[in-house]
Coordinates of C-alpha atoms in Angstrom, one line a residue:
M1 CA 12.8 0.7 -2.5
P2 CA 13.9 3.2 -4.9
E3 CA 10.3 4.0 -6.2
L4 CA 9.4 5.9 -9.7
P5 CA 10.5 9.9 -8.6
D6 CA 13.8 7.8 -7.0
I7 CA 14.8 5.9 -10.7
E8 CA 14.4 9.0 -12.6
L9 CA 17.1 10.3 -9.9
Y10 CA 19.9 8.2 -10.8
I11 CA 19.1 8.3 -15.0
A12 CA 19.1 11.9 -14.1
C13 CA 22.7 11.4 -12.3
L14 CA 23.4 8.9 -15.3
R15 CA 23.3 10.4 -17.7
P16 CA 26.0 12.9 -17.6
R17 CA 28.4 10.6 -17.1
V18 CA 28.3 7.4 -18.6
V19 CA 26.3 7.7 -22.3
G20 CA 28.1 8.6 -25.1
Q21 CA 31.3 6.6 -23.0
S22 CA 31.8 2.8 -22.1
F23 CA 33.7 1.5 -19.6
S24 CA 37.2 -0.1 -19.4
E25 CA 36.8 -2.5 -16.4
F26 CA 34.1 -4.5 -15.2
K27 CA 34.4 -6.0 -11.5
T28 CA 31.4 -7.5 -9.6
Y29 CA 32.0 -8.5 -5.9
N30 CA 29.6 -11.0 -5.5
P31 CA 28.9 -14.3 -7.1
F32 CA 24.9 -14.0 -7.0
A33 CA 24.6 -10.6 -7.7
L34 CA 25.2 -11.5 -11.8
R35 CA 21.1 -12.9 -12.5
T36 CA 22.3 -14.3 -16.1
V37 CA 24.8 -15.9 -18.0
T38 CA 25.5 -14.4 -21.7
P39 CA 25.7 -11.8 -22.5
K40 CA 29.1 -11.7 -20.5
P41 CA 29.9 -8.6 -18.7
A42 CA 32.8 -8.4 -20.1
D43 CA 32.2 -8.8 -24.2
L44 CA 30.3 -4.5 -22.8
I45 CA 33.4 -4.2 -22.3
G46 CA 34.0 -0.2 -24.7
T47 CA 30.9 -1.0 -26.2
P48 CA 29.1 3.3 -25.3
I49 CA 26.2 3.2 -23.7
T50 CA 23.8 4.9 -25.9
D51 CA 20.5 5.1 -23.4
L52 CA 19.4 4.6 -20.5
W53 CA 15.4 4.5 -19.6
R54 CA 13.7 3.0 -16.7
I55 CA 11.4 -0.5 -16.1
G56 CA 9.3 -0.3 -13.9
K57 CA 11.5 0.5 -10.7
R58 CA 14.2 -1.2 -12.8
I59 CA 17.8 1.1 -14.3
A60 CA 18.1 -0.4 -18.0
F61 CA 21.7 0.4 -20.1
G62 CA 21.1 0.1 -23.8
F63 CA 24.9 -0.1 -25.7
E64 CA 25.4 0.3 -28.9
G65 CA 25.1 -3.0 -31.2
G66 CA 21.7 -3.0 -29.4
A67 CA 22.9 -5.1 -25.5
T68 CA 21.2 -4.2 -22.5
M69 CA 22.1 -4.4 -18.9
V70 CA 19.4 -3.8 -16.2
I71 CA 20.1 -3.0 -12.6
H72 CA 17.3 -3.8 -9.6
L73 CA 18.3 -1.7 -6.6
M74 CA 15.6 -4.0 -4.4
L75 CA 15.0 -2.6 -1.0
A76 CA 18.6 -1.9 -0.4
G77 CA 20.7 -1.3 -3.4
R78 CA 22.0 1.8 -4.6
F79 CA 24.4 3.7 -6.8
R80 CA 27.3 5.9 -6.2
W81 CA 29.8 7.6 -8.8
T82 CA 33.0 8.1 -6.9
A83 CA 36.4 8.8 -8.0
P84 CA 38.0 6.2 -11.1
V85 CA 40.4 4.4 -8.3
A86 CA 38.3 4.9 -5.4
A87 CA 38.6 1.8 -2.8
I88 CA 36.2 -0.4 -2.6
Q89 CA 33.9 -1.8 0.6
R90 CA 33.5 -5.0 -1.2
K91 CA 31.1 -6.2 2.1
V92 CA 28.4 -3.6 0.5
T93 CA 29.4 -3.6 -2.8
H94 CA 28.2 -5.9 -5.7
A95 CA 29.5 -4.3 -8.3
S96 CA 31.7 -2.2 -10.3
W97 CA 32.8 -0.6 -13.4
R98 CA 35.4 1.7 -14.1
F99 CA 34.8 4.7 -17.2
G100 CA 37.1 7.1 -18.8
E101 CA 36.3 9.9 -15.6
G102 CA 34.5 7.6 -12.7
S103 CA 33.6 4.4 -11.8
L104 CA 30.4 3.2 -11.1
L105 CA 29.4 1.0 -7.7
L106 CA 26.4 -1.4 -7.1
T107 CA 26.3 -1.2 -3.2
E108 CA 24.2 -3.4 -0.9
A109 CA 23.9 -2.3 2.7
S110 CA 22.2 -5.1 4.4
T111 CA 22.4 -8.9 4.6
K112 CA 19.4 -9.7 2.7
K113 CA 21.4 -8.9 -1.0
R114 CA 18.6 -9.0 -3.6
A115 CA 19.7 -6.3 -5.8
G116 CA 20.5 -7.7 -9.2
I117 CA 21.9 -7.0 -12.9
W118 CA 20.6 -8.6 -15.9
L119 CA 22.2 -8.8 -19.1
F120 CA 20.1 -9.7 -22.0
P121 CA 21.4 -8.8 -25.7
D122 CA 19.3 -6.6 -27.1
R123 CA 16.4 -4.6 -25.7
E124 CA 13.1 -6.2 -26.4
S125 CA 14.5 -9.5 -24.3
A126 CA 15.3 -6.5 -21.8
Q127 CA 11.6 -5.4 -22.0
T128 CA 10.5 -9.9 -20.6
L129 CA 11.4 -8.4 -17.3
D130 CA 8.7 -5.4 -17.0
P131 CA 6.2 -6.3 -14.9
G132 CA 3.3 -4.2 -17.8
G133 CA 2.0 -2.0 -15.3
L134 CA 0.3 0.9 -16.6
E135 CA 3.1 3.8 -15.9
P136 CA 0.9 6.0 -14.0
L137 CA 3.0 9.8 -15.8
A138 CA 1.9 8.3 -18.8
C139 CA -1.3 7.0 -19.2
T140 CA -4.4 8.4 -19.2
P141 CA -7.8 9.3 -16.6
E142 CA -9.6 7.0 -18.3
Q143 CA -6.7 4.5 -18.5
F144 CA -6.4 5.2 -14.8
A145 CA -9.9 4.4 -13.3
R146 CA -9.5 0.8 -15.1
V147 CA -7.0 -0.2 -14.1
V148 CA -7.2 1.3 -10.2
A149 CA -11.2 -1.0 -10.4
E150 CA -9.7 -4.5 -11.6
G151 CA -8.6 -7.0 -9.2
N152 CA -11.6 -5.5 -6.3
H153 CA -8.1 -4.6 -4.6
T154 CA -7.7 -2.3 -1.6
L155 CA -5.9 1.1 -2.8
K156 CA -2.6 0.8 -1.4
R157 CA -2.4 -2.6 -3.6
A158 CA -4.0 -1.4 -6.4
L159 CA -0.9 0.8 -6.2
T160 CA 2.3 -1.2 -6.2
N161 CA 1.3 -3.8 -7.9
P162 CA 3.8 -3.5 -10.8
F163 CA 1.5 -6.0 -12.5
Q164 CA -1.6 -2.5 -12.0
F165 CA 0.9 0.3 -12.1
S166 CA 4.4 0.4 -12.6
G167 CA 7.4 2.4 -10.4
I168 CA 4.7 2.6 -7.0
G169 CA 6.1 1.4 -3.7
N170 CA 5.4 1.9 -0.4
T171 CA 6.8 5.5 0.3
F172 CA 4.8 7.3 -2.3
S173 CA 1.6 5.2 -2.8
D174 CA 1.0 6.1 1.7
E175 CA 1.9 10.0 0.0
I176 CA -0.4 9.8 -2.7
L177 CA -3.3 8.3 -0.8
H178 CA -2.9 11.0 1.6
A179 CA -2.9 13.4 -0.7
A180 CA -6.4 11.4 -2.6
K181 CA -7.5 11.8 1.1
L182 CA -8.6 8.4 0.5
S183 CA -7.7 4.8 3.0
P184 CA -5.3 2.7 2.0
F185 CA -8.0 -0.1 2.6
K186 CA -10.6 1.4 0.6
L187 CA -11.3 -1.0 -2.5
G188 CA -10.6 0.4 -5.9
S189 CA -14.3 -1.2 -6.3
S190 CA -15.6 0.9 -5.1
L191 CA -14.9 4.4 -5.8
S192 CA -16.7 6.8 -6.7
P193 CA -16.1 9.1 -9.9
A194 CA -14.8 12.0 -7.7
E195 CA -13.1 9.8 -5.4
M196 CA -11.1 8.8 -9.2
D197 CA -10.2 12.1 -10.3
A198 CA -8.6 12.6 -7.0
L199 CA -6.9 10.0 -7.2
Y200 CA -5.1 10.3 -9.8
R201 CA -4.4 14.1 -10.1
A202 CA -2.7 13.2 -6.2
T203 CA -0.8 10.1 -7.9
V204 CA 0.7 12.6 -11.4
E205 CA 0.8 15.2 -8.9
T206 CA 3.0 13.4 -6.7
L207 CA 4.9 11.8 -8.4
T208 CA 5.9 13.7 -10.5
K209 CA 7.0 16.7 -7.2
W210 CA 9.4 14.6 -6.2
R211 CA 10.8 13.6 -9.4
D212 CA 11.2 16.7 -10.0
R213 CA 12.0 18.1 -6.6
L214 CA 14.8 15.5 -6.3
I215 CA 16.2 15.8 -9.4
A216 CA 16.7 19.6 -9.0
E217 CA 18.0 19.4 -5.2
F218 CA 21.2 17.5 -7.0
D219 CA 20.6 20.9 -10.0
G220 CA 19.5 18.5 -12.9
G221 CA 21.8 15.7 -12.6
E222 CA 25.2 17.5 -12.4
K223 CA 25.6 16.3 -9.3
F224 CA 25.8 12.9 -8.2
P225 CA 23.9 11.3 -4.6
G226 CA 26.0 9.6 -1.6
P227 CA 24.7 7.8 0.6
G228 CA 21.9 8.2 2.1
Q229 CA 20.1 10.0 0.4
V230 CA 17.8 8.1 -2.0
T231 CA 16.3 7.3 0.6
A232 CA 12.7 6.2 1.6
F233 CA 12.0 8.6 5.0
R234 CA 12.6 12.3 4.6
P235 CA 11.5 14.9 6.9
D236 CA 9.2 16.7 4.5
Y237 CA 6.6 13.5 3.0
A238 CA 3.4 14.2 4.5
A239 CA 2.0 10.1 5.3
H240 CA 5.4 7.8 5.1
G241 CA 7.2 7.3 7.8
R242 CA 6.3 9.7 10.3
F243 CA 4.7 7.6 13.1
K244 CA 3.4 9.9 15.8
E245 CA 4.3 13.3 13.8
P246 CA 1.7 15.4 13.3
C247 CA 0.3 15.3 10.1
P248 CA 1.3 18.4 8.0
V249 CA -2.4 18.9 7.4
C250 CA -4.5 19.0 10.3
G251 CA -2.1 18.2 13.2
K252 CA -3.6 14.5 14.2
P253 CA -0.4 12.1 14.1
I254 CA 0.7 9.9 11.4
Q255 CA -0.4 6.7 12.4
R256 CA 1.1 2.5 10.9
V257 CA 0.3 0.2 9.8
V258 CA 2.6 -2.7 11.1
Y259 CA 3.0 -6.5 8.0
A260 CA 5.1 -8.9 7.4
E261 CA 8.4 -6.0 7.9
R262 CA 6.9 -3.1 7.2
E263 CA 4.6 -1.0 7.4
F264 CA 2.4 1.7 5.8
N265 CA 1.4 5.1 7.3
Y266 CA -1.9 6.7 6.9
C267 CA -3.8 9.8 8.4
A268 CA -6.7 9.4 10.1
V269 CA -8.5 12.1 10.7
C270 CA -7.7 13.4 6.9
Q271 CA -7.8 9.4 4.7
T272 CA -10.3 7.1 7.4
G273 CA -13.2 9.0 9.7
G274 CA -10.6 9.0 12.4
R275 CA -11.3 5.1 11.8
L276 CA -7.9 3.6 12.9
L277 CA -7.0 1.3 10.9
A278 CA -5.9 -2.7 12.8
D279 CA -2.0 -2.3 13.1
R280 CA -1.8 -6.8 12.2
S281 CA 0.4 -7.4 15.1
L282 CA -0.8 -4.7 18.0
S283 CA -4.9 -5.9 17.4
R284 CA -3.8 -8.9 18.2
L285 CA -2.2 -8.1 21.1
L286 CA -4.8 -5.8 22.8
K287 CA -7.6 -7.6 21.4
D288 CA -10.3 -5.4 23.1
D289 CA -7.9 -2.8 24.0
W290 CA -7.5 -1.9 20.4
P291 CA -8.6 1.6 19.3
R292 CA -11.1 1.9 17.0
S293 CA -10.8 5.7 16.1
I294 CA -8.2 8.9 16.6
T295 CA -10.5 9.7 19.5
D296 CA -10.7 6.6 21.9
D297 CA -6.4 6.7 20.8
E298 CA -5.5 9.6 22.2

């Protein structure tokens, strides 16, 4: 799922293409993608877009007069920018907006169609989609610490809970926790002042680094990401998606915990003192044979 750095990249790329512009045509190819009834997309044809902003992991488009369109990409949704009359791959395309210089497509290459479009009469109504999590790049260390500690959640859960923090998901929580050298299963309420400071700094530095890096990769928004270029798996991540690959800090293999349809990654040496975290699927299968430390697994 695109997270804060990815969403900020899309905003940087969309801004020079659509702000001050209006679309002349809107088409939907999946009737379930449009999640609201009024206003209708046709009502906004010819109305200039005045602003773009992020609501958690969503992108909001503000129109002259106040109407607001919000798009949530969910796990596999992506934007594409094409020539105005480019052929549409209907199987993976939810909707298209035709502008003077190009067309914006909302695609989702997944059998589970979760991405959606919401339209609201004003910006205030659109903000009801905001879960209310703290903005990690616009908070004080004290605000950050208070939110991490509330609810007695694990750090993994606290960082990815949209009611606690805005815009952080599975990918960047892995990267943040690796940078902070903290276990994903450590309780937020148990952090020492030094650990809380390390987590705060790792959060700000990791999100800022990747936001700026991604925007720079696309020339400040001059280039638009193509298929596969907004991804949860990058070879130069420190931990996420790098199971069994060497940790860039200690050289030991990155580990994983599998749950539901997902997994998260960590370094047992750098983050858990050499202890392997229980993998729900494998630990149940192997029982007493499940290794308890990185040494046992070698």
